[in-house]
Coordinates of C-alpha atoms in Angstrom, one line a residue:
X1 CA -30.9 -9.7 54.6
X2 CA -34.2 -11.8 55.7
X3 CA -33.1 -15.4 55.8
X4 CA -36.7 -15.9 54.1
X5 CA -35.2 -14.3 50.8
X6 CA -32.6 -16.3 48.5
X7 CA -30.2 -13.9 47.4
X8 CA -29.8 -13.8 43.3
X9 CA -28.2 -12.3 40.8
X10 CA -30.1 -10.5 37.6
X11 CA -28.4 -10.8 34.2
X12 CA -29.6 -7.9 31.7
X13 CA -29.3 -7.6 28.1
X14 CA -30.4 -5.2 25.2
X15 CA -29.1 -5.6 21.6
X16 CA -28.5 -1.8 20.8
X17 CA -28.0 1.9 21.4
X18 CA -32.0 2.6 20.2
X19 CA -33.4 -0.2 23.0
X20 CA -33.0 3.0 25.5
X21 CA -35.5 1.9 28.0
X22 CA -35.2 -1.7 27.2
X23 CA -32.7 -2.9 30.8
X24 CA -35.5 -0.2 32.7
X25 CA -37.9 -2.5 31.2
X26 CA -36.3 -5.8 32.1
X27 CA -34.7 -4.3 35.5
X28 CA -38.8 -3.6 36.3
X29 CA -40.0 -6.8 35.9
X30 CA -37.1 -8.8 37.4
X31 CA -37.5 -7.0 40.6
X32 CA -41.3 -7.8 40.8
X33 CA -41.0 -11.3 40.0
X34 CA -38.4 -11.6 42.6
X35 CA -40.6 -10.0 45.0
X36 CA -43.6 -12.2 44.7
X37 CA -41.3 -15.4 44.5
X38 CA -38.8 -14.9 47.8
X39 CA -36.1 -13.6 45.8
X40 CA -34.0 -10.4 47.0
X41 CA -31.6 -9.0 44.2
X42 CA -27.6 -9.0 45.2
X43 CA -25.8 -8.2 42.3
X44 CA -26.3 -7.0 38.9
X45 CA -24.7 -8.4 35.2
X46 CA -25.5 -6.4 32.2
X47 CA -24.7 -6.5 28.5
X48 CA -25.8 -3.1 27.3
X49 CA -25.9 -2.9 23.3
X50 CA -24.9 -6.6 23.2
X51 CA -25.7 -9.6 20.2
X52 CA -26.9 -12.5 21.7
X53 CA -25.7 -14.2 18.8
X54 CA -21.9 -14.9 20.3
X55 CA -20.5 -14.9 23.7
X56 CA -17.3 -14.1 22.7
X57 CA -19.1 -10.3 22.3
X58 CA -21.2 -10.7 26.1
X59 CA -18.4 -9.9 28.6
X60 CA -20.7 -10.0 31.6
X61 CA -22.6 -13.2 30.3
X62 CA -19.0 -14.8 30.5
X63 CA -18.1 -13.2 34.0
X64 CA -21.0 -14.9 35.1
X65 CA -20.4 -18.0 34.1
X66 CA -16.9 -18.0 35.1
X67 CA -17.9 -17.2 38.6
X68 CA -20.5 -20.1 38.5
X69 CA -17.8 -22.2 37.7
X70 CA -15.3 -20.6 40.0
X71 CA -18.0 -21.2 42.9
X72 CA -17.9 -19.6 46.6
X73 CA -21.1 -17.1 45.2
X74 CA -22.9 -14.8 47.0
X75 CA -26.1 -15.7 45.4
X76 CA -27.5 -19.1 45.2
X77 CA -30.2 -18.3 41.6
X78 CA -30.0 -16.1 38.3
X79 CA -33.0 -14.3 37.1
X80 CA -33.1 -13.3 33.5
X81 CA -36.2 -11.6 31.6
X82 CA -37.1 -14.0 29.0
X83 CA -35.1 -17.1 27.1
X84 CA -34.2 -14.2 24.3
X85 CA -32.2 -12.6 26.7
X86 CA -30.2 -15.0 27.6
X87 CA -29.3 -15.4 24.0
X88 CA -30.3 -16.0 20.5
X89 CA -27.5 -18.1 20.0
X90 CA -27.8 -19.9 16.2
X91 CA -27.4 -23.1 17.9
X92 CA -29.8 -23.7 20.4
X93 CA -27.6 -26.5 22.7
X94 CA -25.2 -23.6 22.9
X95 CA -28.1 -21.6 25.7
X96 CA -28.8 -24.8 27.1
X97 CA -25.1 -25.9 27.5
X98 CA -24.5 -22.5 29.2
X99 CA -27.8 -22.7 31.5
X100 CA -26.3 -26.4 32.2
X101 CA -23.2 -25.3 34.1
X102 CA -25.2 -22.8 36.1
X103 CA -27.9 -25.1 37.4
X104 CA -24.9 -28.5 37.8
X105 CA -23.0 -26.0 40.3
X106 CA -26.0 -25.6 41.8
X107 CA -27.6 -22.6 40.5
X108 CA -30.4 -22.4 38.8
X109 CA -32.0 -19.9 36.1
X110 CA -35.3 -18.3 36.2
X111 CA -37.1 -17.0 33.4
X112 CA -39.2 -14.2 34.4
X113 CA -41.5 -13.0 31.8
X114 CA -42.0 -16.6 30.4
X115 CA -45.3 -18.6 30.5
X116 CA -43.7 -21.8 32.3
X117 CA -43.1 -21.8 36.0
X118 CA -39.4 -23.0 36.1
X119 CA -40.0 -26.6 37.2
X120 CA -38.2 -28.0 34.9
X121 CA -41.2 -30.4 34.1
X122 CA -41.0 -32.3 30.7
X123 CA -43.8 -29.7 29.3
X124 CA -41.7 -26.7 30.2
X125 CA -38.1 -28.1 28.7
X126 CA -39.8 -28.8 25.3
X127 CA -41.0 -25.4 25.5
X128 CA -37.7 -24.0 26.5
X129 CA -36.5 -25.7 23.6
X130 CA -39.1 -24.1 21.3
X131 CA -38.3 -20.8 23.1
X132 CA -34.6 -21.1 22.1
X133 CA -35.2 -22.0 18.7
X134 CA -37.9 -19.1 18.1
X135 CA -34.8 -16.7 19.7
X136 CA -32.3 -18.1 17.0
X137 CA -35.1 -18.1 14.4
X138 CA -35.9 -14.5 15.2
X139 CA -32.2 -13.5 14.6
X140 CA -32.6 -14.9 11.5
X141 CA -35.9 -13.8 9.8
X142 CA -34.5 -10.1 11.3
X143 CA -30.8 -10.1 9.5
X144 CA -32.7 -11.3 6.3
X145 CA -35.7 -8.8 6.6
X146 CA -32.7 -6.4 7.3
X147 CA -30.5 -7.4 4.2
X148 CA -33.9 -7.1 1.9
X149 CA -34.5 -3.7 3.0
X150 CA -30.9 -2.1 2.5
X151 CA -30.9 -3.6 -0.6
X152 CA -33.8 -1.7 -1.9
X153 CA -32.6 1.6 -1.0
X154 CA -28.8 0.6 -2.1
X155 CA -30.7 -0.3 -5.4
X156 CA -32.4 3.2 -5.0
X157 CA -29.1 5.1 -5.0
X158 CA -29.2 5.7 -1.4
X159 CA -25.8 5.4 0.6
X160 CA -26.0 2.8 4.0
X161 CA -23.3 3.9 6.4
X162 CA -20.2 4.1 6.7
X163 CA -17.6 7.2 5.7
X164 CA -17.8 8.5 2.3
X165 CA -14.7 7.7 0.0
X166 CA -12.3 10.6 -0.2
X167 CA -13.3 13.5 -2.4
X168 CA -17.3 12.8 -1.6
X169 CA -19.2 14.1 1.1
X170 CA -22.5 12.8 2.6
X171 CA -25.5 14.8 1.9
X172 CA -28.6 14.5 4.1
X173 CA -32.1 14.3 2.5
X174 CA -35.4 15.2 4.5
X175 CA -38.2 12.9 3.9
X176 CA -39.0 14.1 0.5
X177 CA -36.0 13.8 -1.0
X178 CA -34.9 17.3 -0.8
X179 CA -30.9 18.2 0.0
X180 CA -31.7 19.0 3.8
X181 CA -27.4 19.7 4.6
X182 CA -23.5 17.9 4.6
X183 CA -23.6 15.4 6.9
X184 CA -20.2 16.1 9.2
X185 CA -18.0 13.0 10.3
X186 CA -19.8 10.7 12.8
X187 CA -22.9 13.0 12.3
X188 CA -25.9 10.6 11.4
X189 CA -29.5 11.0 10.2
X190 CA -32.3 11.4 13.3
X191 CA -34.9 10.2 11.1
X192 CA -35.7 6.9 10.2
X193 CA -37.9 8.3 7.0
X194 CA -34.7 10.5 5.9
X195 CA -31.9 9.2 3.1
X196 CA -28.3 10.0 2.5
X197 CA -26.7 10.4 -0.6
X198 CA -23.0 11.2 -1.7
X199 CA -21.6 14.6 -3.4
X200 CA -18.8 15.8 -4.7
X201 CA -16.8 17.0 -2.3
X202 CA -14.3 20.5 -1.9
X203 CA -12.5 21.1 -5.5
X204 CA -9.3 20.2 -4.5
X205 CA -10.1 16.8 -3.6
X206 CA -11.8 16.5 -6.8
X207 CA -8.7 17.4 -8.6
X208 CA -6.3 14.8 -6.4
X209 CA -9.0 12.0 -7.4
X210 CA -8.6 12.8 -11.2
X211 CA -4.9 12.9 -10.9
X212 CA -4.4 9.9 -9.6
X213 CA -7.1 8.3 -12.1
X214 CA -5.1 9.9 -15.1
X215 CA -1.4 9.4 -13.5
X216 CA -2.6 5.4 -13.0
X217 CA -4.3 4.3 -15.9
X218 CA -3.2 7.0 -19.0
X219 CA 0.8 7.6 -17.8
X220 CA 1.2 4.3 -16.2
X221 CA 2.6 5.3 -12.5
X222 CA 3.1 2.6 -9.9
X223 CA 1.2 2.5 -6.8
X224 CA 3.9 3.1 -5.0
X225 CA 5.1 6.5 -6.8
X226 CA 1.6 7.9 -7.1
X227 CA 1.5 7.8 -3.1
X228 CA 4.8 9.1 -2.6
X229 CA 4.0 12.0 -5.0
X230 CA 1.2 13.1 -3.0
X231 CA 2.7 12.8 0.0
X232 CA 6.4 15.0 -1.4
X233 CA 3.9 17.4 -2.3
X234 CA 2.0 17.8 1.3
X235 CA -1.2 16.4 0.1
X236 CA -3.2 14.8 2.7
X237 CA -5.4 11.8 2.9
X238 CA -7.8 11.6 5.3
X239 CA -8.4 13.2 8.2
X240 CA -4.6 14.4 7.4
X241 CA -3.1 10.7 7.1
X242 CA -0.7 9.7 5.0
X243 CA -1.2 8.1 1.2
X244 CA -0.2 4.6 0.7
X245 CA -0.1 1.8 -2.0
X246 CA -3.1 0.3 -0.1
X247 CA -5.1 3.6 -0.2
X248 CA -4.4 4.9 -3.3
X249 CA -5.5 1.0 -4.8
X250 CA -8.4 1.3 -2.5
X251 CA -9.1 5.3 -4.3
X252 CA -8.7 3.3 -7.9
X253 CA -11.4 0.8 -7.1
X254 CA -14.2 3.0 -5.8
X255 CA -16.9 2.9 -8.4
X256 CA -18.7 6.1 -6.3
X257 CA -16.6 8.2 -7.9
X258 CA -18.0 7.4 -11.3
X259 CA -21.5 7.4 -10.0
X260 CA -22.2 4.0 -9.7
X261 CA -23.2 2.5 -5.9
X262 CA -22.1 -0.6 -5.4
X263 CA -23.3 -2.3 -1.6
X264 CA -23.1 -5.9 -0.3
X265 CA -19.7 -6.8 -1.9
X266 CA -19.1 -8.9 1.6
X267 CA -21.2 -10.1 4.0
X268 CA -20.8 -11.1 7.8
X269 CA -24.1 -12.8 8.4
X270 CA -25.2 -12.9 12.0
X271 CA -21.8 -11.7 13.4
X272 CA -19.9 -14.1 11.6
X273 CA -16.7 -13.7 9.6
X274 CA -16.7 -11.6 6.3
X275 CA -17.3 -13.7 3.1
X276 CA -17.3 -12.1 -0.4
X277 CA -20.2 -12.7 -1.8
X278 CA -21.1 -13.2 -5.6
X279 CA -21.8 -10.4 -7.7
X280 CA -25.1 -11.4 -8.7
X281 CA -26.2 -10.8 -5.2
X282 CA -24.4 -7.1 -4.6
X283 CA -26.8 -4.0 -4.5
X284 CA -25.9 -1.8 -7.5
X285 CA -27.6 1.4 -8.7
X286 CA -25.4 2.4 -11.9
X287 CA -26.2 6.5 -11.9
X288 CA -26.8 6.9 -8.3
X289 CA -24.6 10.1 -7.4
X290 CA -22.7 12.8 -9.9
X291 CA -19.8 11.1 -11.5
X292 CA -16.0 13.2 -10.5
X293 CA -14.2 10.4 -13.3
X294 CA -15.5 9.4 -16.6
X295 CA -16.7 5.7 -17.0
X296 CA -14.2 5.1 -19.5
X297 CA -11.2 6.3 -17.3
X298 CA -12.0 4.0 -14.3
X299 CA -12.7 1.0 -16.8
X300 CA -8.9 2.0 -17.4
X301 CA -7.7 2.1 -14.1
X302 CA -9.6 -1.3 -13.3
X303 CA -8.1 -3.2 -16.3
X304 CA -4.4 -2.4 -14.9
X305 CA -5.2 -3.2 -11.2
X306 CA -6.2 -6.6 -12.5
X307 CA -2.9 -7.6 -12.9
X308 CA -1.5 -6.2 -9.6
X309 CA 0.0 -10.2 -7.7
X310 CA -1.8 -9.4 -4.4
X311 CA -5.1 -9.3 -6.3
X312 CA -4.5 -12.3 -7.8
X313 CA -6.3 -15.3 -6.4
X314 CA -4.3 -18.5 -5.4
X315 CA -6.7 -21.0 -8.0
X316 CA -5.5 -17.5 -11.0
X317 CA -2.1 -18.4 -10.0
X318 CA -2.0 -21.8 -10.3
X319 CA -3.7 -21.8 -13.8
X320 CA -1.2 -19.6 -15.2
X321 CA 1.0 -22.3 -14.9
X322 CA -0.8 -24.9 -16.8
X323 CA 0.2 -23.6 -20.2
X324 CA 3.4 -23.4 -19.2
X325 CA 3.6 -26.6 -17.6
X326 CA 2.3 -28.2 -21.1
X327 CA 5.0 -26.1 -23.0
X328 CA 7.9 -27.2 -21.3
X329 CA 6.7 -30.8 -19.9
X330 CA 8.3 -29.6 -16.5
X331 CA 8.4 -26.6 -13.6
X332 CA 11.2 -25.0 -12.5
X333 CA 11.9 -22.2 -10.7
X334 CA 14.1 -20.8 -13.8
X335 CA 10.9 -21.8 -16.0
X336 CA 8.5 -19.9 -13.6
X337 CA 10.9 -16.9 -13.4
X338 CA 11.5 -16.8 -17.1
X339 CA 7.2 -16.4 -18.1
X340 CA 5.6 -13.4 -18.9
X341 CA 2.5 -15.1 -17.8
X342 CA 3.4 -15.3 -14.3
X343 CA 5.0 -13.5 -11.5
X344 CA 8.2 -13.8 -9.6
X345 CA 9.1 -17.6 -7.9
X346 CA 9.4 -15.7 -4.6
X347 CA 5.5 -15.0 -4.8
X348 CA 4.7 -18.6 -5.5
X349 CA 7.5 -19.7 -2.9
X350 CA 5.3 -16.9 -0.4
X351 CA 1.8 -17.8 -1.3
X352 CA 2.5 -21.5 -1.6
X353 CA 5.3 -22.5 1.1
X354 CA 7.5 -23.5 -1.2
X355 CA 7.5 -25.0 -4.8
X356 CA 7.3 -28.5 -3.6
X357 CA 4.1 -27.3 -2.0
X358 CA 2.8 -25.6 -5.3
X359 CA 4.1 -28.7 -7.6
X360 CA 1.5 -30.7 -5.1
X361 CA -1.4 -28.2 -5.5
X362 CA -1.2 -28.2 -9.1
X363 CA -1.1 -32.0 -9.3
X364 CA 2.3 -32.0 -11.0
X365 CA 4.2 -35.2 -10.7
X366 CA 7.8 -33.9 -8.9
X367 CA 8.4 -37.6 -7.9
X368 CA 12.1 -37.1 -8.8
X369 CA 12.1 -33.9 -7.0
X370 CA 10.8 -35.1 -4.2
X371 CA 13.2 -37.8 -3.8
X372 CA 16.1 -35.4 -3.4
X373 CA 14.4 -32.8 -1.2
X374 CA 15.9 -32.6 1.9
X375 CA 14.0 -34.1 4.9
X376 CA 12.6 -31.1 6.3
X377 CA 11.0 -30.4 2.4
X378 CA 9.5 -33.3 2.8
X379 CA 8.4 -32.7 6.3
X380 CA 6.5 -29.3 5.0
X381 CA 4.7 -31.9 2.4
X382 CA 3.6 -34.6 5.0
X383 CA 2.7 -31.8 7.2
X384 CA 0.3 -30.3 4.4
X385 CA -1.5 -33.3 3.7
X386 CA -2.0 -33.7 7.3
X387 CA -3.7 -30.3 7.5
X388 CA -5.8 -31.2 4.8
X389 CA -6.6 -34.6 6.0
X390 CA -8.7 -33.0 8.6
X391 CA -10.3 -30.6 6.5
X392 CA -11.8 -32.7 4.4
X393 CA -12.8 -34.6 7.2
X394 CA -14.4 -32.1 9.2
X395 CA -15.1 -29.7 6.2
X396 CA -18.3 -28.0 8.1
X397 CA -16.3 -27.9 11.8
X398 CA -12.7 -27.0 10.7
X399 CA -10.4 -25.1 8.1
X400 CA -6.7 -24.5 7.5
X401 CA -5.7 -20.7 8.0
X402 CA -3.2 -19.5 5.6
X403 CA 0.4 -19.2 6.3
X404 CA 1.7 -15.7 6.7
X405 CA 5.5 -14.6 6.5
X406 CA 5.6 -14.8 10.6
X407 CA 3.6 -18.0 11.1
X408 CA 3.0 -21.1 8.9
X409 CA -0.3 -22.9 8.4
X410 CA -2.6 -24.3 11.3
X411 CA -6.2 -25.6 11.9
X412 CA -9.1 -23.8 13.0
X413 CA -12.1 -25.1 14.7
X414 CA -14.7 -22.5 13.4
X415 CA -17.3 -22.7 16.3
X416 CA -15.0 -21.0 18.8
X417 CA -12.4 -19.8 16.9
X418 CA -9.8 -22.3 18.6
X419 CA -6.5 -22.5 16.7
X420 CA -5.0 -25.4 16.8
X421 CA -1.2 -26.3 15.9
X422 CA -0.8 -29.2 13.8
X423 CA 3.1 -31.1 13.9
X424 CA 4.8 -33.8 12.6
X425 CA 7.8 -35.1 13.7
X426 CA 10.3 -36.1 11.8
X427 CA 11.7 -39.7 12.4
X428 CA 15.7 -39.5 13.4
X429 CA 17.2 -43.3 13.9
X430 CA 20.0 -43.1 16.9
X431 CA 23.3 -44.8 16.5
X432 CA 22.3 -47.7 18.6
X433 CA 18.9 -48.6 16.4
X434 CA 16.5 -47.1 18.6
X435 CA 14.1 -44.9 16.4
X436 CA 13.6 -41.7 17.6
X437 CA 11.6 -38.4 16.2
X438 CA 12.5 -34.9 16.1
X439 CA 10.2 -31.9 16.5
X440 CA 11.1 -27.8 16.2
X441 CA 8.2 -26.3 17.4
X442 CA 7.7 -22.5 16.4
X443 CA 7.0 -20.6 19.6
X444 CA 3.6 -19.0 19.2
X445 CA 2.6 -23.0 19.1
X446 CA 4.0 -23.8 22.0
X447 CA 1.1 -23.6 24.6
X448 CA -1.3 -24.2 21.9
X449 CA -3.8 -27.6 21.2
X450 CA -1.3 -29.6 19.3
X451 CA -2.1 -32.6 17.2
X452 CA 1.3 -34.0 16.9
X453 CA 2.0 -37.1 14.1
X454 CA 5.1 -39.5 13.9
X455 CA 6.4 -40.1 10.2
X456 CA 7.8 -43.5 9.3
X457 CA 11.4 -44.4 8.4
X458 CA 11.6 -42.8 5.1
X459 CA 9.4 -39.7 6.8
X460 CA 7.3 -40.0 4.1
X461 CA 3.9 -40.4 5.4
X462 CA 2.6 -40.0 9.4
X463 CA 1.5 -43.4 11.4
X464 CA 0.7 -42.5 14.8
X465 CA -1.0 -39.4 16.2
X466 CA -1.1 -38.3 19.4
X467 CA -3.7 -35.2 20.4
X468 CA -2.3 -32.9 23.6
X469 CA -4.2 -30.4 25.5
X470 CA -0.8 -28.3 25.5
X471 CA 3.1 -29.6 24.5
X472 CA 4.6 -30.1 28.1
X473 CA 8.5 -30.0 27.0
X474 CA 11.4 -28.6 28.0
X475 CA 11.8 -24.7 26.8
X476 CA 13.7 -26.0 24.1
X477 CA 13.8 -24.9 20.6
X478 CA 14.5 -28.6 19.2
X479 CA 12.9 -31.8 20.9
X480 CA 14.3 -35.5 20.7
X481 CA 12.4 -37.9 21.8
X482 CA 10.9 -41.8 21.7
X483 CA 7.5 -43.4 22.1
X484 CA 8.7 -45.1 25.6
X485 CA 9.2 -41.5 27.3
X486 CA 6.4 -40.5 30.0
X487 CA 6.2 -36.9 28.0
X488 CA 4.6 -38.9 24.5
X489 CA 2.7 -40.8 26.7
X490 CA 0.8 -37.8 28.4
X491 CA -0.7 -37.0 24.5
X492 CA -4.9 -39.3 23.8
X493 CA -4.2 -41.2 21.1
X494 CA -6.1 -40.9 17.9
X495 CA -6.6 -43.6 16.3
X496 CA -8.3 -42.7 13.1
X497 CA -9.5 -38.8 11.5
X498 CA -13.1 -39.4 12.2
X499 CA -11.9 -39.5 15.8
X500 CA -10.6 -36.0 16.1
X501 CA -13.9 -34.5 17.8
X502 CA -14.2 -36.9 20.5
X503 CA -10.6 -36.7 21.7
X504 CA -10.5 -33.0 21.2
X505 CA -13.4 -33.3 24.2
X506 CA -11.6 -35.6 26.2
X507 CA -8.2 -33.6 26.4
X508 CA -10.5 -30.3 27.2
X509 CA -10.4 -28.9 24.1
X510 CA -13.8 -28.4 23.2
X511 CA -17.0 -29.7 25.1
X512 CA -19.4 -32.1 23.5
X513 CA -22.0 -29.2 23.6
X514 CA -19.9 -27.4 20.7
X515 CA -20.3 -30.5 18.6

């Protein structure tokens, strides 16, 4: 290599499939800047059919920054097309933060296909600024734009994607609306001016659909039998899979098969996660396709599966105990098992934690119960309220995710994704005076952010918190230990809630750019 040239590396990004000539493009014009500007190309990263929304998504955006970081480089500058490829990232810090680490390890980004000259002068980073926010906005305006249109066309009776329910088929209409052929699996439309609609599929599916419309909703079969049935009798789901009490619900709640297109139930706006959305805003066209079930039958179907548990929504739950609450003056678990109104105690117990847990979500006074719960019930409360304490704190930055059978309830930071375990431990007096606290940490926490509280005497409420990057303890499945020991002193304090976003940054948590 001429010692005139400073070797670079090119980063490369197109958002999808269709941008075919799109890297070409960029590839093109990279290389001509780095001609006329001393640069000679060493190595190549590329994010074909990449977002720039997330970099969790960009693998070769995040190799390249790890070896930034990492150092000992074989190229000493980074040349990207425009500021769009670098990323429309919704938060325009988030670009900058990333183009920070490149040029404080002492390589710098250049912008190719940008009116500034990469100087750096105060002109240009206001400019880079409005660059990055027009990127973001554009992300924005499209996914709307986007949304707008696929609404129209749901609203037109026209299917969006996606595989058709069992029993239907797709059916592929040329541009003037005329059945054009079936659509195969993974077959899609080559025109953008062409429509797809669903059919009734072969008769036999037909037949397996009614059946287990009638067998659900008229004789009253569970779930559970209705899939077992078709299975004894060598009936197939899809693509030859086995029926289940999740499919055959799913099968019971698809309004297709009455006719009725119903889009936009959810939505994951701008790659992030799935929220249900209300059903004044779904896209519904009530006669869009030829009905297989009557209107009346599914109505049916749909009034039973109402009362399935699972579909039952925590804040249902709870209010079904009110009445009974007012009835009786007081919960028990042989009050709660003894309603029609309600379900099993174990589904409170599994939805809830425990019915010290649910007695505190309903705002029911257990005081007495309270008082003789063992230590470790009153643990699980503390512990709760310290979730929540953060929560409501942070309610834009962070949110509890749900206890499952396997693992119990932590903290989320929703910018990253970062879990975080939450602990208190309780406080265990030794024979000698000196307090002490206990901790069992479960271990899929273990190596985990942990924001770790002390309870006081009666381990009744938490009043100290320490914040560690990870628990550094012995591989032990219980943990004694005092304030004085060099392992509690290793943890930032946190002195108040409000707090919780700075020392998270100062233990390496997060960095102030995610703020």
């Amino acid at each position: 290599m001429s010692e005139s040239f400073v070797p670079a590396a090119q980063y490369l990004r197109m958002s999808t499939d269709h941008q075919q000539y799109s890297l070409d493009n960029q590839a093109d014009a990279i290389a001509r800047y780095a001609a006329g500007h001393g640069f000679q190309i060493v190595k190549t990263y590329c994010d074909a059919a990449r977002s720039g929304l997330h970099l969790k998504n960009r693998p070769d955006l995040k190799q390249l920054l790890t070896d930034v970081v990492a150092g000992d480089l074989e190229f000493r500058a980074i040349l990207v097309y425009d500021v769009s490829r670098w990323g429309r990232f919704q938060d325009i810090d988030e670009a900058a933060h990333y183009e920070y680490l490149c040029k404080s390890a002492g390589v710098p980004i250049f912008y190719c296909a940008e009116p500034f000259a990469n100087q750096n002068s105060t002109a240009e980073l206001i400019l880079k600024a409005m660059k990055r926010a027009m990127a973001g906005e554009y992300s924005r305006e499209l996914s709307a734009k986007v949304k707008a249109g696929q609404l129209r066309l749901v609203r037109l009776g026209y299917k969006m994607g996606g595989f058709p329910p069992y029993g239907m088929r797709r059916m592929l209409l040329d541009t003037h609306g005329t059945p054009k052929q079936l659509l195969a699996d993974f077959e899609r439309k080559s025109l953008t001016t062409e429509r797809v609609i669903l059919v009734p599929g072969p008769a036999d599916e037909i037949a397996v659909v009614q059946r287990i419309f009638r067998e659900y909703a008229h004789e009253q079969l569970s779930l559970t039998n209705i899939a077992r049935n078709l299975n004894n009798e060598g009936i197939s789901f899809v693509q030859g899979g086995k029926w289940t009490t999740t499919t055959v619900a799913h099968a019971l709640d698809r309004t297709q098969y009455m006719g009725t297109h119903v889009w936009g139930r959810t939505t994951a706006y701008l790659s992030s996660r799935p929220k249900k959305v209300s059903a004044e805003q779904w896209g519904i066209c009530p006669s869009a396709f030829q009905p297989i079930i009557s209107r009346d039958l599914f109505e049916r179907a749909q009034k039973r599966l109402t009362n399935i548990t699972y579909r039952v929504p925590n804040e249902k739950l709870l209010e079904r105990l009110r009445p009974i609450l007012k009835e009786h003056g007081k919960l028990t678990s042989r009050i709660i098992q003894g309603s029609r109104l309600c379900p099993g105690v174990d589904t409170y117990i599994r939805r809830f934690g425990g019915l010290l847990s649910l007695y505190s979500r309903l705002g029911y006074d257990a005081s007495e119960l309270i008082t003789q719960a063992t230590s470790r019930q009153r643990g699980m409360l503390v512990r709760q309220g310290f979730i929540q304490a953060f929560v409501n704190g942070f309610p834009s930055q962070f949110e509890e995710v749900r206890a499952t059978r396997r693992f119990r309830a932590m903290l989320r930071y929703k910018r990253t994704g970062l879990l975080i375990s939450v602990m208190v431990a309780r406080h265990h007096p030794t024979g000698t005076g000196k307090a002490r606290w206990f901790i069992q940490p479960p271990r899929n926490e273990r190596r985990r952010v942990t924001i770790l509280g002390l309870m006081n005497e009666d381990n009744a409420s938490v009043t100290t918190i320490r914040v560690f990057r990870t628990l550094d303890y012995p591989n032990r499945t219980n943990l004694k230990f005092a304030q004085s020991d060099q392992w509690w002193e290793k943890g930032e304090r946190l002195e108040t809630i409000s707090e919780l976003l700075h020392v998270l940054a100062r233990v390496g948590a997060i960095t102030v750019a995610n703020f």
